[in-house]
Amino acid sequence: MLSRVYCASTIGVDARLIEVEIHMSPGGMPKYFLVGLPDRAVSESSDRIEAALKNSNAKFPGGRVTVNLAPADLPKEGSAFDLPIAVTLLDVSGQIQTNKLKETLILGELALDGKLRAVKGVLPMAVEARKKDLQNVVVPAENGPEAAVVDGIDVYAFSHLTEVMEWLKDGNTHMPLDVDVKKMFSRNGEGEILDFSDVRGQQNVKRALEVAAAGGHNVIMVGPPGSGKTMMARRLPTILPPLTLDEALETTKIHSVAGLLPGGEALVTQRPFRSPHHTVSDVALVGGGSIPMPGEISMAHNGVLFLDELPEFKRSALEVMRQPLEDGSVSISRARMSVSYPSRIMLVASMNPSPTGDWYDPADPGGASPAQMQRYLSKISGPMLDRIDLHIEVQKVSYEELSSKSKGEPSASIRQRVIEARKVQTHRFEGIESVYCNAQMSTKMSRKVCVLDDASAQMLKKAITSLGLSARAYDRILKVSRTIADLEGASDITPNHIAEAIQYRSLDREGWLG
C-alpha cells in the first residue's frame, strides 16, 4: 500500500515542494524506515508522531513502514514534516478516507498530545503551494494568518491533529481562514512613540537624515557621546516611506524563515530596524552556518541596519558586509546547496571621533591627539567608507537648545517630503528591475540620470581634485545631489545641490579632524 502527501522545505527565502511517500507492508516485525536526507529533528519525528496518533484516538500502523521524503537528494530540516507524515500514515493504513490530499499542502509540528505547534517558513511555503496550483494549505493555528496573506489558496488553520482528521473526512465543518491585508497596513505606525519632534537642535543632522531617507542612502554619524546619534538613528524609520505590499511580503519571508515572526502576526508592515551589538560574529551579521540562515543584514531588508560604535565591530565582520551592501543580496555556498538572501538596506552607523569620545582640541592637553584620532578612525577601511554616501559631523547640543520648550519638526512632515521625493524616483526607474531609489543606481545609470551643467561639473572637479576622492565617492556625490534635487522638486542638478552633497563627504577631507 502506498500513499503520498505534499509538504515543503525552505531553501534561502524560497520554498521547495516535498512529497512524503509512505509504503506499508503488513505483517512481519514492525519496522520504521525514514529516508530522504532527514536531519536530526526530522529523524526523531517517529516518536512524536506515534505518541500524537495514540493521543488522538488513532493507531500507529504496524508492519514494515518506509517513509521517503522526495526529492531524496535535497536535505530536509525542521519539524514541519511531523503533520504530513502523520496524515500519510493515517491514509496508508486506511484510518481516513479522503480525496483532498492531491490538492493540499500540509505543514506542522506535533506535540505528544496531538496539538499542533507553529513552524518556520510558512509564508514562502504557501507561495510555493500557489505556484504549484495546490488548492488547500493546512497549517497550525498560530501560522494561519501568515499563510492566509497569500491569494489564490484556501488556508485551514488547526490546533489539534483530530481537527485535521475531521477536515479530511468532511471539509464542510471548517471554513478557510481570511485576513484583511488592507487593515494590517492601515494600522501601520499606530502607537509609535519615537518622533523627530523629540530631537532638540541638530538641524543639519536632521536635514542629512532626510536626504538619506529620500534616496535610500547609507549614513555614518561622527560625534561625541551624548550628542544624539543613537536617538536620531532610532527615529529614522519614522520618516521612511511605508512598506508596499511586495516589500512587506519580501521582508516577512525572511523573518518567517528565521523563525522571528511574532506569533499570530501575518505580515511585517513596518520597516525593520536592526541594531546588533558590536560583538556580533561574521555569520550572525551576514548569514550562514552549517544550515544557512539569514543574518542581521538580511533581517533588516527594506529597513535600517544600525551599527553603533562602528570601530568597535570586528574588522572582518565589516569587510564581509562590503559586497552585500553593493549587490543588495548575500550569497552563501555550501557543499550541498547555495542560497541567496536579499539585503537591500539602509546602513546607518555611528562612532565617536576619538577613543576619548571628543574632537581634537589643541587647548585640552588631556584630550586625544590627532595621531590617536587617526589611529582610531583607521579601524574602518577606506573601501567600507566609500560605500557610505553621507558622512555627518554631529556636535554637542547647547544648553539653550536642550532647555527650549519648542518642539522640532514632527516625523510625519518630514516623511511626507520623503514620500514625494520617492515618487519622483519611482517614476524615474519605472520598468527597471531592482532599482527603487537613487542609492540603488548603477554607475552607468547614475552618469545618465545625474547630468551636470558646466558650473556644477567644475565645482565637482575641484572637490574631487582637492580632496583626492575615489571613483566610488564621485558616484556617491552624484547620487546624493540627485536626491537633494528631488527633494526640492528640481529637474536639473545645480551647483547648490553639488555643494551640499560634497559637504556630506567629511571623512574624505584632509584635515577634517581639526
mmCIF file of N, CA, C and O in Angstrom, residues 422-438 440-441 445 448-449:
data_model
loop_
_atom_site.group_PDB
_atom_site.id
_atom_site.type_symbol
_atom_site.label_atom_id
_atom_site.label_comp_id
_atom_site.label_asym_id
_atom_site.label_seq_id
_atom_site.Cartn_x
_atom_site.Cartn_y
_atom_site.Cartn_z
ATOM 1 N N ARG A 422 10.454 60.166 -3.228
ATOM 2 C CA ARG A 422 10.476 58.768 -3.676
ATOM 3 C C ARG A 422 9.531 58.553 -4.860
ATOM 4 O O ARG A 422 9.787 57.696 -5.711
ATOM 5 N N LYS A 423 8.422 59.298 -4.907
ATOM 6 C CA LYS A 423 7.505 59.177 -6.051
ATOM 7 C C LYS A 423 8.211 59.574 -7.339
ATOM 8 O O LYS A 423 8.028 58.939 -8.392
ATOM 9 N N VAL A 424 9.010 60.628 -7.261
ATOM 10 C CA VAL A 424 9.785 61.062 -8.433
ATOM 11 C C VAL A 424 10.737 59.937 -8.867
ATOM 12 O O VAL A 424 10.865 59.638 -10.064
ATOM 13 N N GLN A 425 11.385 59.309 -7.918
ATOM 14 C CA GLN A 425 12.328 58.240 -8.227
ATOM 15 C C GLN A 425 11.617 56.994 -8.753
ATOM 16 O O GLN A 425 12.123 56.308 -9.646
ATOM 17 N N THR A 426 10.446 56.680 -8.195
ATOM 18 C CA THR A 426 9.673 55.540 -8.692
ATOM 19 C C THR A 426 9.315 55.730 -10.156
ATOM 20 O O THR A 426 9.408 54.796 -10.968
ATOM 21 N N HIS A 427 8.905 56.935 -10.517
ATOM 22 C CA HIS A 427 8.587 57.234 -11.918
ATOM 23 C C HIS A 427 9.850 57.166 -12.779
ATOM 24 O O HIS A 427 9.819 56.653 -13.911
ATOM 25 N N ARG A 428 10.973 57.629 -12.239
ATOM 26 C CA ARG A 428 12.229 57.657 -12.994
ATOM 27 C C ARG A 428 12.709 56.249 -13.324
ATOM 28 O O ARG A 428 13.193 55.990 -14.426
ATOM 29 N N PHE A 429 12.565 55.330 -12.354
ATOM 30 C CA PHE A 429 13.092 53.978 -12.530
ATOM 31 C C PHE A 429 12.017 52.966 -12.897
ATOM 32 O O PHE A 429 12.223 51.763 -12.752
ATOM 33 N N GLU A 430 10.900 53.450 -13.362
ATOM 34 C CA GLU A 430 9.805 52.549 -13.729
ATOM 35 C C GLU A 430 10.252 51.587 -14.832
ATOM 36 O O GLU A 430 10.826 51.983 -15.842
ATOM 37 N N GLY A 431 10.021 50.307 -14.609
ATOM 38 C CA GLY A 431 10.397 49.291 -15.577
ATOM 39 C C GLY A 431 11.805 48.764 -15.409
ATOM 40 O O GLY A 431 12.205 47.828 -16.119
ATOM 41 N N ILE A 432 12.577 49.343 -14.482
ATOM 42 C CA ILE A 432 13.947 48.871 -14.227
ATOM 43 C C ILE A 432 13.912 47.984 -12.992
ATOM 44 O O ILE A 432 13.562 48.433 -11.900
ATOM 45 N N GLU A 433 14.284 46.733 -13.145
ATOM 46 C CA GLU A 433 14.197 45.773 -12.052
ATOM 47 C C GLU A 433 15.241 46.049 -10.976
ATOM 48 O O GLU A 433 16.374 46.394 -11.259
ATOM 49 N N SER A 434 14.830 45.929 -9.719
ATOM 50 C CA SER A 434 15.703 46.024 -8.539
ATOM 51 C C SER A 434 16.255 47.422 -8.293
ATOM 52 O O SER A 434 17.217 47.588 -7.533
ATOM 53 N N VAL A 435 15.685 48.437 -8.919
ATOM 54 C CA VAL A 435 16.091 49.818 -8.640
ATOM 55 C C VAL A 435 14.845 50.598 -8.253
ATOM 56 O O VAL A 435 13.923 50.771 -9.055
ATOM 57 N N TYR A 436 14.817 51.053 -7.008
ATOM 58 C CA TYR A 436 13.635 51.745 -6.486
ATOM 59 C C TYR A 436 13.956 53.142 -5.966
ATOM 60 O O TYR A 436 13.057 53.928 -5.724
ATOM 61 N N CYS A 437 15.245 53.435 -5.774
ATOM 62 C CA CYS A 437 15.622 54.754 -5.279
ATOM 63 C C CYS A 437 17.015 55.095 -5.809
ATOM 64 O O CYS A 437 17.712 54.261 -6.390
ATOM 65 N N ASN A 438 17.437 56.332 -5.599
ATOM 66 C CA ASN A 438 18.686 56.820 -6.187
ATOM 67 C C ASN A 438 19.908 56.035 -5.722
ATOM 68 O O ASN A 438 20.859 55.840 -6.482
ATOM 69 N N GLN A 440 20.333 53.022 -5.312
ATOM 70 C CA GLN A 440 20.469 51.722 -5.967
ATOM 71 C C GLN A 440 20.890 51.833 -7.429
ATOM 72 O O GLN A 440 21.022 50.815 -8.106
ATOM 73 N N MET A 441 21.113 53.053 -7.911
ATOM 74 C CA MET A 441 21.535 53.223 -9.301
ATOM 75 C C MET A 441 22.922 52.625 -9.522
ATOM 76 O O MET A 441 23.802 52.737 -8.675
ATOM 77 N N MET A 445 24.021 54.027 -14.836
ATOM 78 C CA MET A 445 22.729 54.700 -14.709
ATOM 79 C C MET A 445 22.889 56.083 -14.093
ATOM 80 O O MET A 445 22.225 57.049 -14.500
ATOM 81 N N LYS A 448 23.939 58.668 -16.467
ATOM 82 C CA LYS A 448 22.872 59.040 -17.399
ATOM 83 C C LYS A 448 21.837 59.935 -16.726
ATOM 84 O O LYS A 448 21.340 60.898 -17.327
ATOM 85 N N VAL A 449 21.507 59.623 -15.474
ATOM 86 C CA VAL A 449 20.451 60.358 -14.761
ATOM 87 C C VAL A 449 20.973 61.662 -14.173
ATOM 88 O O VAL A 449 20.278 62.681 -14.177
#
